[in-house]
Coordinates of C-alpha atoms in Angstrom, one line a residue:
Chain D
M1 CA 58.7 141.4 78.8
S2 CA 60.5 144.1 77.0
T3 CA 62.3 143.4 73.7
T4 CA 65.2 145.9 74.2
T5 CA 67.7 143.1 74.7
A6 CA 70.7 143.7 72.6
P7 CA 72.1 140.6 70.7
A8 CA 74.6 138.8 72.9
P9 CA 78.0 140.3 72.4
R10 CA 80.7 137.8 71.4
R11 CA 83.5 137.7 73.9
T12 CA 86.2 137.0 71.3
A13 CA 86.3 140.2 69.5
P14 CA 86.7 139.6 65.8
A15 CA 88.9 142.7 65.6
L16 CA 91.7 141.0 67.3
P17 CA 94.3 139.4 65.0
R18 CA 94.4 135.8 66.0
K19 CA 97.2 134.1 64.1
G20 CA 97.7 130.9 66.0
S21 CA 94.2 129.7 66.8
A22 CA 92.4 131.0 63.8
A23 CA 94.5 128.7 61.6
A24 CA 94.0 125.7 63.9
P25 CA 91.7 123.0 62.4
R26 CA 88.3 122.9 64.0
R27 CA 88.5 119.5 65.6
T28 CA 86.0 118.5 68.3
A29 CA 87.5 118.3 71.8
W30 CA 86.1 114.9 72.6
T31 CA 87.2 114.3 76.1
P32 CA 85.6 117.4 77.5
T33 CA 82.6 116.8 75.4
L34 CA 82.1 113.3 76.8
L35 CA 82.8 114.3 80.4
L36 CA 80.2 117.0 80.1
L37 CA 77.7 114.6 78.7
L38 CA 78.4 112.2 81.6
G39 CA 77.5 115.1 83.9
A40 CA 74.3 115.6 82.0
V41 CA 73.4 112.0 82.3
Y42 CA 73.8 112.1 86.0
C43 CA 71.6 115.1 86.2
L44 CA 69.0 113.4 84.1
V45 CA 68.8 110.2 86.2
P46 CA 66.0 111.4 88.6
V47 CA 64.3 113.4 85.8
V48 CA 63.9 110.4 83.6
W49 CA 62.8 108.4 86.6
V50 CA 60.0 110.8 87.5
V51 CA 58.9 110.8 83.9
T52 CA 58.6 107.1 83.7
A53 CA 57.4 106.6 87.3
A54 CA 54.5 109.0 86.6
T55 CA 53.3 106.7 83.9
K56 CA 53.1 103.7 86.2
S57 CA 50.0 102.6 87.9
R58 CA 49.9 101.9 91.6
Q59 CA 50.6 98.2 91.1
E60 CA 53.4 98.8 88.6
L61 CA 55.3 101.4 90.7
F62 CA 57.2 99.0 93.0
T63 CA 57.1 95.9 90.8
T64 CA 58.3 96.8 87.3
F65 CA 61.8 97.8 86.3
T66 CA 62.7 101.4 87.2
Y67 CA 62.9 102.8 83.7
A68 CA 60.2 100.7 82.2
P69 CA 57.2 102.9 81.3
G70 CA 53.9 102.0 82.8
S71 CA 50.3 102.2 81.6
G72 CA 48.7 104.5 84.2
F73 CA 49.7 108.1 83.4
W74 CA 46.2 109.3 82.4
D75 CA 44.7 107.6 85.4
N76 CA 47.3 109.1 87.7
L77 CA 46.6 112.5 86.2
A78 CA 42.9 112.2 86.6
E79 CA 43.3 110.9 90.1
L80 CA 45.6 113.8 91.0
S81 CA 43.2 116.3 89.5
S82 CA 40.3 115.0 91.4
Y83 CA 42.2 114.6 94.7
R84 CA 40.3 116.7 97.3
G85 CA 38.3 118.6 94.7
G86 CA 41.4 119.5 92.5
V87 CA 43.4 121.1 95.3
Y88 CA 46.6 120.2 93.4
W89 CA 45.8 122.8 90.7
Q90 CA 45.0 125.3 93.4
W91 CA 48.5 124.8 94.7
M92 CA 50.0 125.3 91.3
A93 CA 48.0 128.5 90.8
N94 CA 49.1 129.7 94.2
S95 CA 52.8 129.0 93.4
A96 CA 52.4 130.9 90.1
L97 CA 50.9 133.9 92.1
Y98 CA 53.5 133.9 94.8
A99 CA 56.4 133.5 92.4
G100 CA 55.1 135.7 89.6
A101 CA 54.0 138.7 91.7
G102 CA 56.9 138.3 94.2
A103 CA 59.6 138.1 91.5
L104 CA 58.1 141.1 89.6
L105 CA 58.2 143.2 92.7
S106 CA 61.6 141.9 93.6
A107 CA 63.1 142.8 90.2
A108 CA 61.7 146.3 90.5
V109 CA 63.1 146.9 94.0
S110 CA 66.4 145.2 93.1
G111 CA 66.8 147.3 90.0
V112 CA 66.2 150.6 91.6
T113 CA 68.4 149.7 94.6
G114 CA 71.2 148.2 92.5
Y115 CA 71.2 151.2 90.3
A116 CA 71.5 153.6 93.2
L117 CA 74.4 151.6 94.7
A118 CA 76.2 151.3 91.5
K119 CA 75.9 154.7 90.0
Y120 CA 76.0 157.1 93.0
R121 CA 78.6 157.8 95.5
F122 CA 76.9 158.9 98.7
R123 CA 77.4 158.7 102.4
G124 CA 76.6 155.3 103.9
R125 CA 76.7 153.6 100.5
S126 CA 78.9 150.7 101.5
T127 CA 77.2 150.3 104.8
V128 CA 73.8 150.0 103.1
F129 CA 75.2 147.5 100.7
N130 CA 76.8 145.4 103.5
V131 CA 73.7 145.5 105.7
L132 CA 71.5 144.4 102.8
L133 CA 74.0 141.6 101.9
A134 CA 74.1 140.5 105.5
G135 CA 70.4 139.7 104.9
V136 CA 71.6 136.7 102.9
L137 CA 73.3 135.4 106.0
M138 CA 70.2 135.4 108.1
P139 CA 69.0 131.8 108.5
P140 CA 65.5 131.7 107.0
I141 CA 64.2 130.2 110.2
T142 CA 65.5 133.1 112.3
L143 CA 63.4 135.4 110.2
A144 CA 60.4 133.1 109.6
V145 CA 59.5 132.4 113.2
P146 CA 59.3 136.0 114.3
Q147 CA 57.8 137.0 110.9
Y148 CA 55.1 134.5 111.5
L149 CA 54.4 135.8 115.0
L150 CA 54.4 139.4 113.8
M151 CA 52.1 138.5 110.9
S152 CA 49.8 136.9 113.4
K153 CA 49.7 140.0 115.5
A154 CA 48.9 142.0 112.3
G155 CA 46.2 139.5 111.5
L156 CA 48.0 138.5 108.3
A157 CA 49.2 135.0 109.2
D158 CA 47.9 132.3 106.9
S159 CA 47.2 134.8 104.2
Y160 CA 48.6 135.3 100.7
W161 CA 50.4 138.4 101.9
S162 CA 52.3 136.5 104.6
V163 CA 54.1 134.6 101.9
L164 CA 54.3 137.3 99.2
L165 CA 55.6 140.3 101.2
P166 CA 58.6 138.7 102.9
S167 CA 59.8 137.4 99.5
V168 CA 60.1 140.7 97.8
L169 CA 63.4 142.0 99.2
S170 CA 66.2 139.9 97.7
P171 CA 69.7 140.6 98.8
Y172 CA 71.0 138.4 96.0
G173 CA 68.8 140.3 93.4
I174 CA 70.2 143.6 94.7
Y175 CA 73.7 142.3 94.4
L176 CA 73.2 141.1 90.9
S177 CA 71.5 144.4 89.8
R178 CA 74.4 146.4 91.2
I179 CA 76.9 144.3 89.4
Y180 CA 74.8 144.6 86.2
A181 CA 74.3 148.3 86.5
E182 CA 78.0 148.8 87.0
A183 CA 78.8 146.9 83.9
A184 CA 76.0 147.8 81.6
I185 CA 75.5 151.5 82.2
P186 CA 78.5 153.6 81.1
D187 CA 78.9 156.7 83.2
E188 CA 79.5 158.7 80.1
V189 CA 75.9 158.0 79.0
V190 CA 74.5 158.9 82.4
E191 CA 76.6 162.1 82.4
A192 CA 75.5 163.0 78.9
A193 CA 71.8 162.6 79.8
R194 CA 72.4 164.7 82.9
V195 CA 74.0 167.5 80.9
D196 CA 70.8 167.4 78.9
G197 CA 69.1 168.4 82.1
A198 CA 67.3 165.1 82.8
R199 CA 66.1 164.8 86.3
E200 CA 67.4 161.8 88.3
W201 CA 64.2 159.8 88.3
R202 CA 63.7 160.4 84.6
L203 CA 67.3 159.6 83.9
F204 CA 66.8 156.3 85.7
R205 CA 63.5 155.6 83.9
S206 CA 64.4 156.5 80.4
V207 CA 68.2 155.9 80.2
A208 CA 69.4 153.5 82.9
L209 CA 66.3 151.2 83.2
P210 CA 66.3 150.1 79.5
M211 CA 69.9 149.2 79.7
M212 CA 69.3 147.2 82.8
V213 CA 66.4 145.1 81.4
P214 CA 68.3 142.0 80.5
G215 CA 69.8 142.0 84.0
L216 CA 66.5 142.5 85.6
V217 CA 64.9 139.7 83.7
T218 CA 67.7 137.5 85.1
V219 CA 66.9 138.8 88.6
F220 CA 63.2 138.0 87.9
L221 CA 64.0 134.5 86.8
F222 CA 66.2 133.8 89.8
Q223 CA 63.7 135.2 92.2
F224 CA 60.9 133.3 90.5
V225 CA 62.7 130.1 91.0
A226 CA 63.6 130.9 94.6
I227 CA 60.0 131.7 95.5
W228 CA 58.6 128.8 93.6
N229 CA 61.0 126.4 95.3
N230 CA 60.7 128.0 98.7
F231 CA 59.4 125.6 101.3
L232 CA 60.2 126.9 104.8
L233 CA 58.4 130.3 104.7
P234 CA 55.0 129.1 103.3
Y235 CA 55.3 125.9 105.5
I236 CA 55.5 128.1 108.6
M237 CA 53.1 130.8 107.5
L238 CA 50.2 128.8 106.1
G239 CA 47.8 126.5 107.7
D240 CA 45.0 126.5 105.2
D241 CA 45.9 124.0 102.4
H242 CA 44.0 126.0 99.8
K243 CA 46.7 128.7 100.1
F244 CA 49.6 126.2 99.9
P245 CA 52.1 126.6 97.1
V246 CA 52.9 123.4 95.3
T247 CA 56.0 122.6 97.4
V248 CA 54.1 122.6 100.7
G249 CA 51.2 120.8 99.1
L250 CA 53.4 118.0 97.8
Y251 CA 55.1 117.7 101.2
S252 CA 51.7 117.3 102.8
L253 CA 50.8 114.6 100.3
L254 CA 54.1 112.9 101.0
Q255 CA 53.5 113.0 104.7
Q256 CA 50.2 111.3 104.2
G257 CA 51.8 108.8 101.8
A258 CA 53.9 107.5 104.6
N259 CA 50.7 106.0 106.1
E260 CA 48.9 105.5 102.9
P261 CA 51.3 104.3 100.1
A262 CA 48.4 104.6 97.6
L263 CA 49.2 108.3 97.5
Y264 CA 52.7 107.8 96.2
T265 CA 51.6 107.7 92.6
L266 CA 50.0 111.0 93.2
V267 CA 53.1 112.4 94.8
I268 CA 55.2 111.3 91.8
T269 CA 52.8 112.6 89.2
G270 CA 52.4 115.9 91.1
A271 CA 56.2 116.2 91.5
L272 CA 56.6 115.8 87.7
L273 CA 53.9 118.4 86.9
S274 CA 55.3 120.9 89.5
V275 CA 58.6 121.2 87.7
L276 CA 57.2 121.6 84.2
P277 CA 56.5 125.3 84.5
L278 CA 60.0 126.1 85.7
I279 CA 61.5 123.9 82.9
A280 CA 59.3 125.7 80.4
L281 CA 60.5 129.0 81.8
F282 CA 64.1 127.9 81.4
L283 CA 63.7 126.7 77.9
G284 CA 61.5 129.5 76.8
M285 CA 63.6 132.3 78.2
Q286 CA 67.0 130.7 77.5
R287 CA 68.4 133.8 76.0
Y288 CA 67.9 135.6 79.3
W289 CA 69.9 132.9 81.0
R290 CA 72.8 133.9 78.7
V291 CA 74.7 135.2 81.6
D292 CA 77.6 136.0 79.3
L293 CA 75.6 139.2 78.7
L294 CA 77.0 140.2 82.1
S295 CA 80.5 140.5 80.6
G296 CA 81.2 142.2 77.3
A297 CA 78.4 144.8 77.6
V298 CA 80.7 147.7 78.5
K299 CA 84.1 146.3 77.7
S300 CA 85.9 148.9 75.6
Chain Q
M1 CA 84.3 140.7 92.7
A2 CA 84.9 142.8 89.7
S3 CA 87.0 145.8 90.2
P4 CA 84.8 148.9 90.9
P5 CA 84.4 151.3 87.9
P6 CA 86.8 154.1 88.0
A7 CA 84.1 156.6 87.3
A8 CA 81.1 157.6 89.4
R9 CA 83.4 160.4 90.3
A10 CA 81.2 162.8 88.3
L11 CA 78.1 161.5 89.9
R12 CA 79.3 162.3 93.4
R13 CA 79.6 166.0 92.6
R14 CA 75.8 166.2 92.6
G15 CA 75.4 165.5 96.3
S16 CA 71.7 165.1 95.8
L17 CA 69.1 163.2 97.8
A18 CA 68.3 161.0 94.7
P19 CA 70.2 157.9 95.8
Y20 CA 68.4 157.9 99.2
G21 CA 65.1 158.1 97.4
F22 CA 66.0 155.2 95.2
L23 CA 66.9 153.2 98.3
G24 CA 63.6 153.9 100.0
P25 CA 61.6 150.8 99.0
A26 CA 64.4 148.5 99.9
A27 CA 64.9 150.3 103.2
L28 CA 61.2 149.9 104.1
L29 CA 61.1 146.2 103.2
F30 CA 64.3 145.6 105.1
T31 CA 62.9 147.3 108.2
L32 CA 59.7 145.4 108.1
F33 CA 60.8 142.0 107.1
F34 CA 64.4 141.7 108.3
A35 CA 65.2 144.2 111.1
L36 CA 61.9 144.1 112.9
P37 CA 61.6 140.3 113.0
I38 CA 65.2 140.0 114.1
G39 CA 64.7 142.5 116.9
F40 CA 61.5 140.6 117.8
A41 CA 63.4 137.3 117.9
V42 CA 66.0 138.8 120.2
Y43 CA 63.2 140.2 122.4
L44 CA 61.4 136.8 122.6
S45 CA 64.7 135.0 123.3
L46 CA 64.9 137.0 126.6
R47 CA 61.4 136.1 127.6
A48 CA 59.7 133.1 129.0
V49 CA 56.2 132.0 130.1
K50 CA 55.5 131.6 133.7
V51 CA 52.7 129.3 134.6
K52 CA 50.6 130.0 137.7
G53 CA 49.0 127.1 139.5
L54 CA 47.7 124.5 137.0
G55 CA 48.1 126.9 134.0
L56 CA 44.3 127.1 133.5
G57 CA 42.4 130.3 133.0
S58 CA 43.2 133.4 131.0
H59 CA 45.7 134.9 133.5
A60 CA 47.4 131.7 134.5
R61 CA 50.1 132.1 131.8
T62 CA 52.1 135.3 131.9
E63 CA 55.2 136.4 130.0
V64 CA 58.1 137.4 132.1
W65 CA 61.7 138.4 131.6
A66 CA 63.9 135.4 131.5
G67 CA 67.3 137.0 131.2
L68 CA 69.8 134.8 129.4
S69 CA 68.3 131.5 130.7
N70 CA 67.0 130.6 127.2
Y71 CA 70.4 131.0 125.8
T72 CA 72.1 129.0 128.5
S73 CA 69.7 126.1 127.9
A74 CA 70.0 126.5 124.1
L75 CA 73.8 126.4 124.3
S76 CA 73.9 123.4 126.6
D77 CA 71.3 121.5 124.6
S78 CA 72.9 118.4 123.3
E79 CA 70.5 118.1 120.3
L80 CA 71.6 121.5 119.0
L81 CA 75.2 120.5 119.3
S82 CA 74.8 117.1 117.6
G83 CA 72.6 118.7 115.0
S84 CA 75.4 121.1 114.2
G85 CA 77.8 118.3 114.1
R86 CA 75.6 116.4 111.6
V87 CA 75.3 119.5 109.4
L88 CA 79.1 120.1 109.5
L89 CA 79.8 116.6 108.4
Y90 CA 77.2 116.9 105.7
G91 CA 78.7 120.2 104.5
A92 CA 82.2 118.7 104.6
L93 CA 81.0 116.1 102.1
L94 CA 78.8 118.3 100.0
V95 CA 80.6 121.6 99.5
P96 CA 84.0 120.4 98.2
T97 CA 82.3 117.8 95.9
M98 CA 79.8 120.2 94.5
L99 CA 82.2 123.1 93.9
G100 CA 84.8 120.8 92.5
A101 CA 82.3 119.4 90.1
A102 CA 81.1 123.0 89.3
L103 CA 84.6 124.3 88.6
F104 CA 85.4 121.2 86.5
F105 CA 82.3 121.5 84.3
A106 CA 82.8 125.2 83.9
L107 CA 86.3 124.7 82.7
L108 CA 85.2 122.0 80.3
L109 CA 82.5 124.3 78.9
D110 CA 85.2 126.9 78.4
V111 CA 87.4 124.6 76.4
P112 CA 87.4 125.6 72.7
R113 CA 85.7 123.2 70.2
V114 CA 83.5 121.4 72.8
R115 CA 80.4 119.9 71.2
F116 CA 76.9 119.9 72.7
G117 CA 78.2 122.5 75.2
A118 CA 74.9 124.3 75.2
F119 CA 73.0 121.1 75.8
S120 CA 75.2 119.9 78.6
R121 CA 75.2 123.3 80.2
L122 CA 71.4 123.4 80.2
V123 CA 70.9 119.9 81.5
I124 CA 73.5 120.3 84.3
F125 CA 71.8 123.5 85.3
L126 CA 68.3 122.0 85.1
P127 CA 68.2 120.6 88.7
Y128 CA 68.4 124.1 89.9
A129 CA 64.8 124.4 88.6
V130 CA 63.7 121.5 90.8
P131 CA 62.5 122.4 94.3
G132 CA 64.4 120.8 97.2
I133 CA 61.2 119.1 98.2
V134 CA 60.8 117.5 94.8
A135 CA 64.5 116.7 94.4
S136 CA 64.5 114.9 97.8
T137 CA 61.3 113.0 96.9
L138 CA 62.8 111.8 93.6
W139 CA 66.1 110.8 95.1
G140 CA 64.3 109.4 98.1
F141 CA 62.5 107.0 95.9
L142 CA 65.6 106.2 94.0
Y143 CA 67.3 105.3 97.3
L144 CA 64.7 102.6 97.9
P145 CA 66.1 99.2 96.9
Q146 CA 62.9 98.1 95.2
V147 CA 62.9 101.2 92.9
S148 CA 66.5 102.2 92.4
P149 CA 68.1 101.1 89.1
G150 CA 71.5 101.1 90.8
Y151 CA 70.3 98.4 93.2
Y152 CA 68.8 96.6 90.3
L153 CA 72.1 96.4 88.5
L154 CA 74.0 95.5 91.7
T155 CA 71.6 92.6 92.4
Q156 CA 71.9 91.4 88.8
A157 CA 75.7 91.4 89.4
G158 CA 75.2 89.4 92.6
M159 CA 76.1 92.3 94.9
S160 CA 74.1 94.2 97.5
G161 CA 74.0 98.0 97.5
P162 CA 74.8 100.2 100.4
D163 CA 72.0 101.2 102.6
L164 CA 71.6 104.9 101.8
L165 CA 68.7 105.6 104.1
H166 CA 70.2 104.5 107.4
G167 CA 73.2 105.3 109.5
G168 CA 76.2 106.8 107.7
G169 CA 74.7 106.3 104.3
L170 CA 72.2 109.0 105.1
Y171 CA 75.0 111.6 104.8
L172 CA 75.8 110.4 101.3
A173 CA 72.2 110.4 100.4
M174 CA 71.7 113.9 101.6
A175 CA 74.9 115.2 100.1
N176 CA 74.1 113.6 96.7
I177 CA 70.7 115.5 96.6
A178 CA 72.4 118.8 97.2
V179 CA 75.3 118.1 94.8
W180 CA 72.7 117.2 92.2
G181 CA 70.7 120.4 92.9
G182 CA 73.6 122.8 93.3
T183 CA 76.4 121.9 90.9
G184 CA 74.7 123.5 87.8
F185 CA 74.1 126.8 89.5
N186 CA 77.6 127.2 90.7
M187 CA 78.9 126.0 87.4
I188 CA 77.1 128.9 85.7
V189 CA 78.5 131.4 88.2
I190 CA 82.0 130.2 87.6
Y191 CA 81.5 129.9 83.8
T192 CA 80.2 133.4 83.7
S193 CA 83.3 134.8 85.2
L194 CA 85.4 132.6 82.9
R195 CA 83.6 134.1 79.9
A196 CA 84.2 137.6 81.3
L197 CA 88.0 137.1 81.1
P198 CA 89.5 138.8 78.1
A199 CA 90.3 136.3 75.4
E200 CA 93.7 137.9 74.7
L201 CA 94.9 136.4 78.0
Y202 CA 94.7 132.9 76.5
E203 CA 95.9 133.9 73.1
A204 CA 99.2 134.9 74.6
A205 CA 99.4 131.6 76.5
R206 CA 98.4 129.6 73.5
L207 CA 101.0 131.3 71.3
D208 CA 103.6 130.4 74.0
G209 CA 102.6 126.8 73.4
C210 CA 100.5 126.2 76.6
S211 CA 98.1 123.3 76.5
E212 CA 94.4 123.9 77.4
L213 CA 95.0 122.1 80.7
Q214 CA 97.9 124.4 81.6
I215 CA 95.8 127.4 80.7
A216 CA 93.0 126.1 82.9
L217 CA 95.3 125.5 85.9
R218 CA 97.6 128.4 85.6
V219 CA 95.5 131.2 84.1
K220 CA 91.8 130.4 84.4
I221 CA 91.6 129.0 88.0
P222 CA 93.6 131.8 89.6
L223 CA 91.6 134.4 87.7
V224 CA 88.2 133.1 88.7
A225 CA 89.3 132.7 92.3
P226 CA 86.9 135.5 93.4
S227 CA 83.9 133.6 92.1
L228 CA 85.1 130.4 93.7
V229 CA 85.3 132.3 97.0
L230 CA 81.8 133.6 96.4
T231 CA 80.3 130.2 95.5
F232 CA 82.0 128.6 98.5
F233 CA 80.6 131.3 100.7
F234 CA 77.1 130.9 99.5
S235 CA 77.3 127.1 99.6
M236 CA 78.5 127.2 103.1
I237 CA 75.6 129.4 104.2
A238 CA 73.1 127.2 102.3
T239 CA 74.5 124.1 104.0
L240 CA 74.0 125.5 107.5
Q241 CA 70.4 126.3 106.5
V242 CA 69.4 122.9 105.3
F243 CA 65.8 122.2 106.1
A244 CA 63.5 121.0 103.2
E245 CA 65.6 118.0 102.2
P246 CA 65.9 116.3 105.6
M247 CA 62.2 117.1 106.2
T248 CA 61.3 115.3 103.0
L249 CA 63.5 112.2 103.6
K250 CA 62.2 111.9 107.1
P251 CA 59.1 109.9 106.2
L252 CA 61.3 107.4 104.3
T253 CA 63.6 106.5 107.1
N254 CA 63.6 106.2 110.9
S255 CA 67.3 107.4 111.0
M256 CA 66.2 111.0 110.4
S257 CA 65.2 112.6 113.7
S258 CA 63.0 115.6 113.9
T259 CA 66.0 117.6 115.1
W260 CA 68.5 116.3 112.4
S261 CA 69.5 119.9 111.5
P262 CA 69.5 122.9 113.7
L263 CA 66.7 124.6 111.7
M264 CA 64.6 121.5 112.2
K265 CA 65.1 121.8 115.9
V266 CA 64.0 125.4 115.9
Y267 CA 60.9 124.5 113.9
R268 CA 60.0 121.7 116.3
D269 CA 60.6 123.8 119.4
A270 CA 58.4 126.6 118.0
F271 CA 55.6 124.8 116.4
V272 CA 55.4 121.3 117.7
Q273 CA 56.4 122.0 121.3
G274 CA 55.0 125.5 121.3
N275 CA 58.0 127.1 123.0
V276 CA 58.7 130.2 120.8
Y277 CA 61.0 131.6 123.5
S278 CA 63.5 128.8 123.4
A279 CA 63.1 128.6 119.6
A280 CA 63.9 132.3 119.3
A281 CA 67.0 131.9 121.5
T282 CA 68.2 128.9 119.4
S283 CA 67.5 130.7 116.2
V284 CA 69.5 133.8 117.4
V285 CA 72.3 131.5 118.3
I286 CA 72.2 130.0 114.8
A287 CA 72.2 133.4 113.2
A288 CA 75.1 134.6 115.4
A289 CA 77.1 131.5 114.5
T290 CA 76.4 132.1 110.8
L291 CA 77.5 135.7 111.0
L292 CA 80.6 134.9 113.0
L293 CA 81.5 132.1 110.5
S294 CA 80.8 134.4 107.5
F295 CA 82.8 137.3 108.8
G296 CA 85.6 135.1 109.9
F297 CA 85.7 133.6 106.4
L298 CA 85.6 137.0 104.7
K299 CA 88.3 138.3 106.9
L300 CA 90.5 135.3 106.2
V301 CA 89.9 135.8 102.4
N302 CA 90.8 139.4 102.6
K303 CA 93.9 138.8 104.6
R304 CA 95.0 136.1 102.1
T305 CA 94.4 138.3 99.0
N306 CA 96.0 141.4 100.6
G307 CA 98.9 139.5 102.0
G308 CA 99.4 137.5 98.8
S309 CA 99.9 140.3 96.3

């Protein structure tokens, strides 16, 4: 990742004279604070459950109190790792591949498309934007069934490509990139570079792109999450469970668990491990989730 | 949406081909993975298989034109209709609850002098990182009376909990999963647009003696209305496309049929019953309904905003 991110601009410009509020005592607003914490507790209910449940052995799962930690975490982990020759870790690696490569390509395509839509006025501009956005409205199944049949004809069904390629174009990413380019790239800067004689592609590469990096990282993250969490497309495209991403893999485990409850501990442990990479991504790249970057940047 | 920048005037003067070049990759991907499959789906929806004799041998099954017969059977299919009804009911529970909560939390985050704001924001956003499959698995287990802490507490208090996995409770169960998963994301979208509002707006209101609540109701909510429209729109679309969650809950309850949502029915028709033609027709109907609903909604919004001011 690039390090060109500017420090997040504060919205409240210090230049403004603020007589009233500046003098106000800095008391904590407790009611909103507590209500927000209540919301946070609700969001943590299943998270805390999966953490404790993953520590429970098969016997403890349905017999001990929900939030009482068990004694079987390492056994569960070992059992999950050895399940069908470690196929679980293959699923995780596949998810990383689909989401990582897909999101990278997606950010690149979104960036260049969003830039063109934001910074040029040309014939068909709004039509292009509307048609791309209409892609959001297409029910994924309306696309996935014919995509599968076409992929089969091309001999690509049940391959890595069949999941990777349809994930690259992201209407939402393009939308975000366009908004970001409009806000973050001042026309004066583009014009100045153009007067200097920069060609359009070089102008994009060396002037616009660096300014768009924080926005593109955001697009990357959103798309990474979208692909990692996607279920329908890989579920339809793939038959070979060695190519499954972790969502489809866990689903297949859960299906078997309905007949073989012994697998439930594996499902739970696997569910916990499957969200850890995304949570790490959130915590590790928090500054890129600072969506307030979207404002401020070009406010003058 | 934010008002378009006044500039780009200067950029137009260079009527170059550059923007078309920049749009090339997106256009190629759109053609291959959106336009072509949609066209193919429409084509398939007009076809059917005719079986000769016993349907044995390589030439016994031939594809023929079927006209609109797939559509007439799709539209008169009671399962599609009742599936749509179920999804509408589920959406009516889900969307207002989720967006209400998202707006509420976004406004709370924007209150000055809130403590642990960053922590709450992160935790409420966290479920967004959890795949629908995993979220439904976790909640699915928590809905089981022998696992759920809620049931545990109710039993201790001598009461019995509602059955969330059968009958009407299933709608609550499903809506709760989606509220849990979606509130944080929508909260961030609304919060972002709150943060984008110039601070001077509130300064004036504060100097006039407005309370934070009044500022929220009279200044903030009207100004973030566009992002509310946006989140409502996307939530509505996502609701119609619900698939992974009911698929995951299905093994836990016999109240969930394999055609609970319209998308599940398409999946079953195409891959369990092997009738891609009827599945294609149904999926085209779903797409058309989605588009119709979306454009209707956008038109309504535009009329409102144009007529209002």
